[in-house]
Amino acid sequence: TKLHTMQSVSKSFTAAAIAIAIKKGHIPSINEKVMAYLDEYESVTPDIRRDAMTIKDVLTMTTGILWDELSMPYTDTSSTCVKMEATNDWVKFVVDQPMAFDPGKQWEYSSGATMLLSHIIKEATGEDLAKYLEKNLFNALGIKDYFWKHIPTGLTDAEGGLYLTPRDLAKFGYLYLNNGNWDGEQILPKNWVKLNTEKYFNTLWPAFKYGYQWWLIPYGENQITMLASGLGGQRMLVIPELNIVAVFTGWNVYDTPALDSWMAMHKLINAVLK
């Protein structure tokens, strides 16, 4: 019943905001150019490749922006993500990073990419991400108790700032389990969940794919399990073929001796299936 940090599980909620904005006509499609929503920002590293970046590229973390987040712990000040969070305007920091390759070609995990989505929602809808999701998602799901952190400019911390109860997190998973439908109301576009599990990119790990701000992993013989994952053991598995949503929250970071969240979830799911 207590609010718990979602960390990067927040990213999956941010993708849902993009889906809702498309359904409501606030954003034409995921093929829209990102820089069209960033008129106020002029990069200190001009590159024509940046202008080609689409919302889809941001959703799938294939922006082409030079970024190094997974090769070191979040305590390392050389992490691009840590550097971003030390600035006043996180969006400006992301836009100022040099391009490393063409958008849509190579996957690179980037919390900065998700911050671009937060800005896009505000520009496209006129509402802050937190308020937009409250009106168009949380109210429908009966999520009343939550908290979103904001960055110094006032923008919602879309990449890791959400706090929810585990039960309310499970509601979000159930929405995806039911292809974006909640009690007869189609909240997400009908094909959104299907696209999320089909239009994916390979990551650093062969078994892990990446869709629209969701990880895609095998569970047993199942190849389309959706995973929302955050630092410290925040996990939510959505397994359509088994009709299961499994949620785990904790704070097992930096080798703290504790029950591994993966082990716990597998034990839980296996017990349910027996």
mmCIF file of C-alpha atoms in Angstrom:
data_model
loop_
_atom_site.group_PDB
_atom_site.id
_atom_site.type_symbol
_atom_site.label_atom_id
_atom_site.label_comp_id
_atom_site.label_asym_id
_atom_site.label_seq_id
_atom_site.Cartn_x
_atom_site.Cartn_y
_atom_site.Cartn_z
ATOM 1 C CA THR A 1 0.000 0.000 0.000
ATOM 2 C CA LYS A 2 3.038 2.301 0.229
ATOM 3 C CA LEU A 3 4.424 4.238 -2.700
ATOM 4 C CA HIS A 4 7.620 2.739 -4.063
ATOM 5 C CA THR A 5 10.155 4.055 -6.545
ATOM 6 C CA MET A 6 9.638 2.647 -10.022
ATOM 7 C CA GLN A 7 13.023 3.794 -11.343
ATOM 8 C CA SER A 8 13.202 2.926 -15.061
ATOM 9 C CA VAL A 9 9.811 1.221 -15.021
ATOM 10 C CA SER A 10 8.741 4.863 -15.403
ATOM 11 C CA LYS A 11 9.923 4.656 -19.017
ATOM 12 C CA SER A 12 7.164 2.202 -19.929
ATOM 13 C CA PHE A 13 4.551 4.632 -18.579
ATOM 14 C CA THR A 14 6.087 7.404 -20.655
ATOM 15 C CA ALA A 15 5.690 5.282 -23.787
ATOM 16 C CA ALA A 16 2.024 4.817 -22.886
ATOM 17 C CA ALA A 17 1.649 8.604 -22.842
ATOM 18 C CA ILE A 18 2.971 8.735 -26.408
ATOM 19 C CA ALA A 19 0.513 5.997 -27.416
ATOM 20 C CA ILE A 20 -2.405 7.880 -25.865
ATOM 21 C CA ALA A 21 -1.318 11.141 -27.500
ATOM 22 C CA ILE A 22 -1.336 9.400 -30.888
ATOM 23 C CA LYS A 23 -4.767 7.878 -30.233
ATOM 24 C CA LYS A 24 -6.149 11.292 -29.276
ATOM 25 C CA GLY A 25 -4.584 13.010 -32.268
ATOM 26 C CA HIS A 26 -2.136 15.137 -30.285
ATOM 27 C CA ILE A 27 0.740 13.457 -32.136
ATOM 28 C CA PRO A 28 0.199 12.301 -35.761
ATOM 29 C CA SER A 29 2.384 9.180 -35.534
ATOM 30 C CA ILE A 30 5.622 7.757 -34.178
ATOM 31 C CA ASN A 31 7.244 8.761 -37.461
ATOM 32 C CA GLU A 32 7.167 12.436 -36.507
ATOM 33 C CA LYS A 33 10.565 14.137 -36.418
ATOM 34 C CA VAL A 34 11.728 14.776 -32.848
ATOM 35 C CA MET A 35 13.400 18.115 -33.518
ATOM 36 C CA ALA A 36 10.066 19.546 -34.686
ATOM 37 C CA TYR A 37 9.083 19.494 -31.000
ATOM 38 C CA LEU A 38 12.390 20.996 -29.857
ATOM 39 C CA ASP A 39 12.358 24.373 -31.586
ATOM 40 C CA GLU A 40 13.639 26.146 -28.479
ATOM 41 C CA TYR A 41 16.796 24.035 -28.450
ATOM 42 C CA GLU A 42 19.756 24.552 -30.764
ATOM 43 C CA SER A 43 22.404 21.874 -30.367
ATOM 44 C CA VAL A 44 26.007 22.865 -29.736
ATOM 45 C CA THR A 45 26.915 19.855 -31.910
ATOM 46 C CA PRO A 46 24.954 20.445 -35.158
ATOM 47 C CA ASP A 47 24.434 17.274 -37.184
ATOM 48 C CA ILE A 48 22.007 16.582 -40.014
ATOM 49 C CA ARG A 49 21.444 13.087 -38.613
ATOM 50 C CA ARG A 50 19.782 14.583 -35.536
ATOM 51 C CA ASP A 51 17.139 16.176 -37.755
ATOM 52 C CA ALA A 52 16.211 12.734 -39.096
ATOM 53 C CA MET A 53 15.493 11.310 -35.629
ATOM 54 C CA THR A 54 11.869 10.174 -35.170
ATOM 55 C CA ILE A 55 9.736 9.511 -32.107
ATOM 56 C CA LYS A 56 10.006 5.812 -32.965
ATOM 57 C CA ASP A 57 13.798 6.063 -32.765
ATOM 58 C CA VAL A 58 13.465 7.564 -29.294
ATOM 59 C CA LEU A 59 10.950 4.940 -28.143
ATOM 60 C CA THR A 60 13.258 2.125 -29.249
ATOM 61 C CA MET A 61 16.414 3.833 -27.945
ATOM 62 C CA THR A 62 17.984 3.965 -31.378
ATOM 63 C CA THR A 63 18.424 7.749 -31.460
ATOM 64 C CA GLY A 64 22.000 7.640 -32.712
ATOM 65 C CA ILE A 65 23.044 10.000 -29.912
ATOM 66 C CA LEU A 66 26.403 9.260 -28.278
ATOM 67 C CA TRP A 67 25.512 7.903 -24.833
ATOM 68 C CA ASP A 68 27.198 5.657 -22.260
ATOM 69 C CA GLU A 69 24.968 4.530 -19.406
ATOM 70 C CA LEU A 70 25.142 0.758 -19.007
ATOM 71 C CA SER A 71 28.904 0.224 -18.960
ATOM 72 C CA MET A 72 29.252 1.592 -15.415
ATOM 73 C CA PRO A 73 27.258 1.886 -12.175
ATOM 74 C CA TYR A 74 25.093 4.928 -11.570
ATOM 75 C CA THR A 75 27.530 6.014 -8.870
ATOM 76 C CA ASP A 76 30.145 6.692 -11.555
ATOM 77 C CA THR A 77 30.236 10.391 -12.419
ATOM 78 C CA SER A 78 31.518 9.613 -15.923
ATOM 79 C CA SER A 79 28.130 8.070 -16.787
ATOM 80 C CA THR A 80 26.307 10.171 -19.375
ATOM 81 C CA CYS A 81 23.113 9.728 -17.377
ATOM 82 C CA VAL A 82 24.746 10.958 -14.157
ATOM 83 C CA LYS A 83 26.129 13.959 -16.030
ATOM 84 C CA MET A 84 22.651 14.735 -17.372
ATOM 85 C CA GLU A 85 21.089 14.588 -13.919
ATOM 86 C CA ALA A 86 23.683 17.050 -12.623
ATOM 87 C CA THR A 87 22.468 19.738 -15.041
ATOM 88 C CA ASN A 88 19.534 22.129 -14.785
ATOM 89 C CA ASP A 89 17.993 21.340 -18.179
ATOM 90 C CA TRP A 90 18.187 17.640 -18.967
ATOM 91 C CA VAL A 91 16.617 18.031 -22.412
ATOM 92 C CA LYS A 92 19.238 20.583 -23.447
ATOM 93 C CA PHE A 93 21.959 18.221 -22.239
ATOM 94 C CA VAL A 94 20.595 15.417 -24.441
ATOM 95 C CA VAL A 95 20.215 17.652 -27.499
ATOM 96 C CA ASP A 96 23.784 18.898 -27.049
ATOM 97 C CA GLN A 97 25.293 15.394 -27.128
ATOM 98 C CA PRO A 98 27.029 14.535 -30.422
ATOM 99 C CA MET A 99 25.561 12.013 -32.833
ATOM 100 C CA ALA A 100 27.392 8.692 -33.073
ATOM 101 C CA PHE A 101 25.429 6.957 -35.842
ATOM 102 C CA ASP A 102 22.308 7.242 -37.972
ATOM 103 C CA PRO A 103 19.009 7.104 -36.048
ATOM 104 C CA GLY A 104 17.127 3.816 -36.165
ATOM 105 C CA LYS A 105 20.226 1.713 -36.783
ATOM 106 C CA GLN A 106 21.856 0.878 -33.459
ATOM 107 C CA TRP A 107 20.435 0.366 -29.964
ATOM 108 C CA GLU A 108 21.940 2.247 -27.032
ATOM 109 C CA TYR A 109 20.178 2.391 -23.668
ATOM 110 C CA SER A 110 19.563 6.035 -22.832
ATOM 111 C CA SER A 111 17.566 7.613 -20.024
ATOM 112 C CA GLY A 112 18.140 10.855 -21.875
ATOM 113 C CA ALA A 113 16.060 9.580 -24.790
ATOM 114 C CA THR A 114 13.080 9.164 -22.480
ATOM 115 C CA MET A 115 13.450 12.765 -21.326
ATOM 116 C CA LEU A 116 12.954 13.810 -24.944
ATOM 117 C CA LEU A 117 9.595 12.004 -24.834
ATOM 118 C CA SER A 118 8.622 13.972 -21.731
ATOM 119 C CA HIS A 119 9.298 17.219 -23.576
ATOM 120 C CA ILE A 120 7.438 16.005 -26.677
ATOM 121 C CA ILE A 121 4.319 15.250 -24.616
ATOM 122 C CA LYS A 122 4.365 18.743 -23.140
ATOM 123 C CA GLU A 123 4.850 20.389 -26.524
ATOM 124 C CA ALA A 124 2.241 18.261 -28.301
ATOM 125 C CA THR A 125 -0.484 18.342 -25.644
ATOM 126 C CA GLY A 126 0.207 21.520 -23.698
ATOM 127 C CA GLU A 127 0.275 19.458 -20.513
ATOM 128 C CA ASP A 128 3.048 18.106 -18.351
ATOM 129 C CA LEU A 129 3.555 14.342 -18.662
ATOM 130 C CA ALA A 130 2.458 13.669 -15.074
ATOM 131 C CA LYS A 131 -0.798 15.600 -15.485
ATOM 132 C CA TYR A 132 -1.448 14.134 -18.931
ATOM 133 C CA LEU A 133 -1.130 10.580 -17.636
ATOM 134 C CA GLU A 134 -3.263 11.360 -14.599
ATOM 135 C CA LYS A 135 -6.121 12.550 -16.810
ATOM 136 C CA ASN A 136 -5.812 9.980 -19.571
ATOM 137 C CA LEU A 137 -4.503 6.842 -17.836
ATOM 138 C CA PHE A 138 -4.363 6.908 -14.053
ATOM 139 C CA ASN A 139 -7.956 8.055 -13.570
ATOM 140 C CA ALA A 140 -9.249 5.273 -15.822
ATOM 141 C CA LEU A 141 -7.190 2.656 -13.960
ATOM 142 C CA GLY A 142 -8.228 3.968 -10.548
ATOM 143 C CA ILE A 143 -4.688 5.042 -9.668
ATOM 144 C CA LYS A 144 -5.124 7.863 -7.162
ATOM 145 C CA ASP A 145 -1.998 7.692 -5.028
ATOM 146 C CA TYR A 146 1.217 8.367 -6.924
ATOM 147 C CA PHE A 147 4.148 10.764 -7.144
ATOM 148 C CA TRP A 148 6.277 11.999 -10.054
ATOM 149 C CA LYS A 149 9.592 13.748 -9.545
ATOM 150 C CA HIS A 150 10.325 16.781 -11.702
ATOM 151 C CA ILE A 151 13.643 18.124 -12.950
ATOM 152 C CA PRO A 152 14.809 21.704 -12.173
ATOM 153 C CA THR A 153 13.063 23.130 -15.265
ATOM 154 C CA GLY A 154 9.755 21.700 -14.032
ATOM 155 C CA LEU A 155 9.553 18.921 -16.614
ATOM 156 C CA THR A 156 8.403 15.488 -15.419
ATOM 157 C CA ASP A 157 11.279 13.072 -14.765
ATOM 158 C CA ALA A 158 10.014 10.568 -17.309
ATOM 159 C CA GLU A 159 13.015 8.241 -17.165
ATOM 160 C CA GLY A 160 12.859 7.214 -13.517
ATOM 161 C CA GLY A 161 10.804 9.579 -11.375
ATOM 162 C CA LEU A 162 7.536 7.699 -10.831
ATOM 163 C CA TYR A 163 6.421 6.313 -7.457
ATOM 164 C CA LEU A 164 3.503 3.861 -7.289
ATOM 165 C CA THR A 165 2.137 1.055 -5.152
ATOM 166 C CA PRO A 166 2.862 -2.456 -6.460
ATOM 167 C CA ARG A 167 -0.884 -3.046 -6.886
ATOM 168 C CA ASP A 168 -1.260 0.000 -9.121
ATOM 169 C CA LEU A 169 1.785 -1.054 -11.123
ATOM 170 C CA ALA A 170 0.054 -4.390 -11.714
ATOM 171 C CA LYS A 171 -2.973 -2.515 -13.097
ATOM 172 C CA PHE A 172 -0.723 -1.016 -15.748
ATOM 173 C CA GLY A 173 0.571 -4.467 -16.607
ATOM 174 C CA TYR A 174 -2.987 -5.754 -16.860
ATOM 175 C CA LEU A 175 -3.737 -2.974 -19.345
ATOM 176 C CA TYR A 176 -0.954 -4.283 -21.601
ATOM 177 C CA LEU A 177 -2.038 -7.877 -21.021
ATOM 178 C CA ASN A 178 -5.418 -6.856 -22.446
ATOM 179 C CA ASN A 179 -4.005 -5.027 -25.472
ATOM 180 C CA GLY A 180 -4.573 -1.562 -24.051
ATOM 181 C CA ASN A 181 -8.206 -2.158 -23.045
ATOM 182 C CA TRP A 182 -9.494 -1.472 -19.532
ATOM 183 C CA ASP A 183 -13.059 -2.432 -18.583
ATOM 184 C CA GLY A 184 -14.193 -2.041 -22.170
ATOM 185 C CA GLU A 185 -12.422 1.261 -22.763
ATOM 186 C CA GLN A 186 -9.649 1.208 -25.367
ATOM 187 C CA ILE A 187 -7.067 3.443 -23.689
ATOM 188 C CA LEU A 188 -4.100 2.633 -25.944
ATOM 189 C CA PRO A 189 -4.322 2.217 -29.724
ATOM 190 C CA LYS A 190 -5.454 -1.341 -30.490
ATOM 191 C CA ASN A 191 -2.255 -2.273 -32.303
ATOM 192 C CA TRP A 192 0.140 -0.597 -29.835
ATOM 193 C CA VAL A 193 0.960 -3.642 -27.707
ATOM 194 C CA LYS A 194 1.321 -5.806 -30.814
ATOM 195 C CA LEU A 195 3.749 -3.320 -32.363
ATOM 196 C CA ASN A 196 5.658 -3.129 -29.080
ATOM 197 C CA THR A 197 6.348 -6.858 -29.208
ATOM 198 C CA GLU A 198 7.063 -7.078 -32.945
ATOM 199 C CA LYS A 199 9.020 -3.945 -33.865
ATOM 200 C CA TYR A 200 11.971 -4.507 -31.588
ATOM 201 C CA PHE A 201 15.749 -4.092 -31.623
ATOM 202 C CA ASN A 202 18.551 -6.336 -30.429
ATOM 203 C CA THR A 203 20.377 -5.166 -27.302
ATOM 204 C CA LEU A 204 23.722 -5.928 -25.675
ATOM 205 C CA TRP A 205 22.315 -9.263 -24.481
ATOM 206 C CA PRO A 206 21.125 -11.847 -27.062
ATOM 207 C CA ALA A 207 18.081 -12.917 -25.027
ATOM 208 C CA PHE A 208 16.931 -9.350 -24.413
ATOM 209 C CA LYS A 209 15.179 -7.335 -27.121
ATOM 210 C CA TYR A 210 13.803 -3.800 -26.812
ATOM 211 C CA GLY A 211 10.454 -2.459 -28.006
ATOM 212 C CA TYR A 212 8.762 0.836 -27.157
ATOM 213 C CA GLN A 213 10.410 1.509 -23.778
ATOM 214 C CA TRP A 214 9.772 -2.131 -22.795
ATOM 215 C CA TRP A 215 12.215 -5.016 -22.686
ATOM 216 C CA LEU A 216 11.187 -8.221 -24.467
ATOM 217 C CA ILE A 217 12.512 -11.473 -23.048
ATOM 218 C CA PRO A 218 11.803 -15.201 -23.254
ATOM 219 C CA TYR A 219 10.135 -16.921 -20.327
ATOM 220 C CA GLY A 220 10.452 -20.639 -20.791
ATOM 221 C CA GLU A 221 9.412 -21.228 -24.392
ATOM 222 C CA ASN A 222 7.521 -17.928 -24.542
ATOM 223 C CA GLN A 223 9.249 -15.386 -26.755
ATOM 224 C CA ILE A 224 7.086 -12.282 -26.280
ATOM 225 C CA THR A 225 7.185 -11.669 -22.554
ATOM 226 C CA MET A 226 7.163 -7.927 -21.848
ATOM 227 C CA LEU A 227 9.378 -6.637 -19.056
ATOM 228 C CA ALA A 228 9.333 -3.229 -17.412
ATOM 229 C CA SER A 229 12.530 -2.997 -15.386
ATOM 230 C CA GLY A 230 14.146 -0.520 -13.018
ATOM 231 C CA LEU A 231 17.250 -0.158 -10.871
ATOM 232 C CA GLY A 232 17.164 -1.969 -7.542
ATOM 233 C CA GLY A 233 14.869 -4.808 -8.554
ATOM 234 C CA GLN A 234 11.759 -3.057 -9.858
ATOM 235 C CA ARG A 235 10.275 -5.594 -12.247
ATOM 236 C CA MET A 236 6.992 -6.259 -13.963
ATOM 237 C CA LEU A 237 6.524 -9.199 -16.289
ATOM 238 C CA VAL A 238 3.553 -9.376 -18.638
ATOM 239 C CA ILE A 239 3.206 -12.871 -20.103
ATOM 240 C CA PRO A 240 0.245 -12.916 -22.532
ATOM 241 C CA GLU A 241 0.359 -16.644 -23.309
ATOM 242 C CA LEU A 242 0.118 -17.489 -19.610
ATOM 243 C CA ASN A 243 -2.302 -14.642 -18.795
ATOM 244 C CA ILE A 244 0.066 -13.485 -16.044
ATOM 245 C CA VAL A 245 1.194 -10.121 -14.702
ATOM 246 C CA ALA A 246 3.918 -10.415 -12.055
ATOM 247 C CA VAL A 247 5.248 -7.457 -10.059
ATOM 248 C CA PHE A 248 8.310 -7.209 -7.825
ATOM 249 C CA THR A 249 9.611 -4.125 -6.030
ATOM 250 C CA GLY A 250 12.676 -3.805 -3.828
ATOM 251 C CA TRP A 251 15.951 -1.991 -3.394
ATOM 252 C CA ASN A 252 18.729 -4.474 -4.064
ATOM 253 C CA VAL A 253 21.487 -2.286 -5.500
ATOM 254 C CA TYR A 254 25.259 -2.449 -5.720
ATOM 255 C CA ASP A 255 25.538 -6.102 -4.678
ATOM 256 C CA THR A 256 23.477 -5.728 -1.516
ATOM 257 C CA PRO A 257 22.912 -9.260 -0.126
ATOM 258 C CA ALA A 258 19.214 -9.868 -0.770
ATOM 259 C CA LEU A 259 16.850 -12.154 -2.622
ATOM 260 C CA ASP A 260 17.438 -11.632 -6.318
ATOM 261 C CA SER A 261 14.322 -10.202 -7.953
ATOM 262 C CA TRP A 262 14.610 -12.518 -10.956
ATOM 263 C CA MET A 263 14.805 -15.576 -8.719
ATOM 264 C CA ALA A 264 11.857 -14.359 -6.674
ATOM 265 C CA MET A 265 9.691 -13.750 -9.737
ATOM 266 C CA HIS A 266 10.485 -17.099 -11.297
ATOM 267 C CA LYS A 267 9.657 -18.874 -8.035
ATOM 268 C CA LEU A 268 6.389 -16.970 -7.782
ATOM 269 C CA ILE A 269 5.312 -17.646 -11.358
ATOM 270 C CA ASN A 270 6.301 -21.314 -11.217
ATOM 271 C CA ALA A 271 4.302 -21.718 -8.007
ATOM 272 C CA VAL A 272 1.234 -20.184 -9.657
ATOM 273 C CA LEU A 273 1.529 -22.463 -12.681
ATOM 274 C CA LYS A 274 1.764 -25.672 -10.646
#
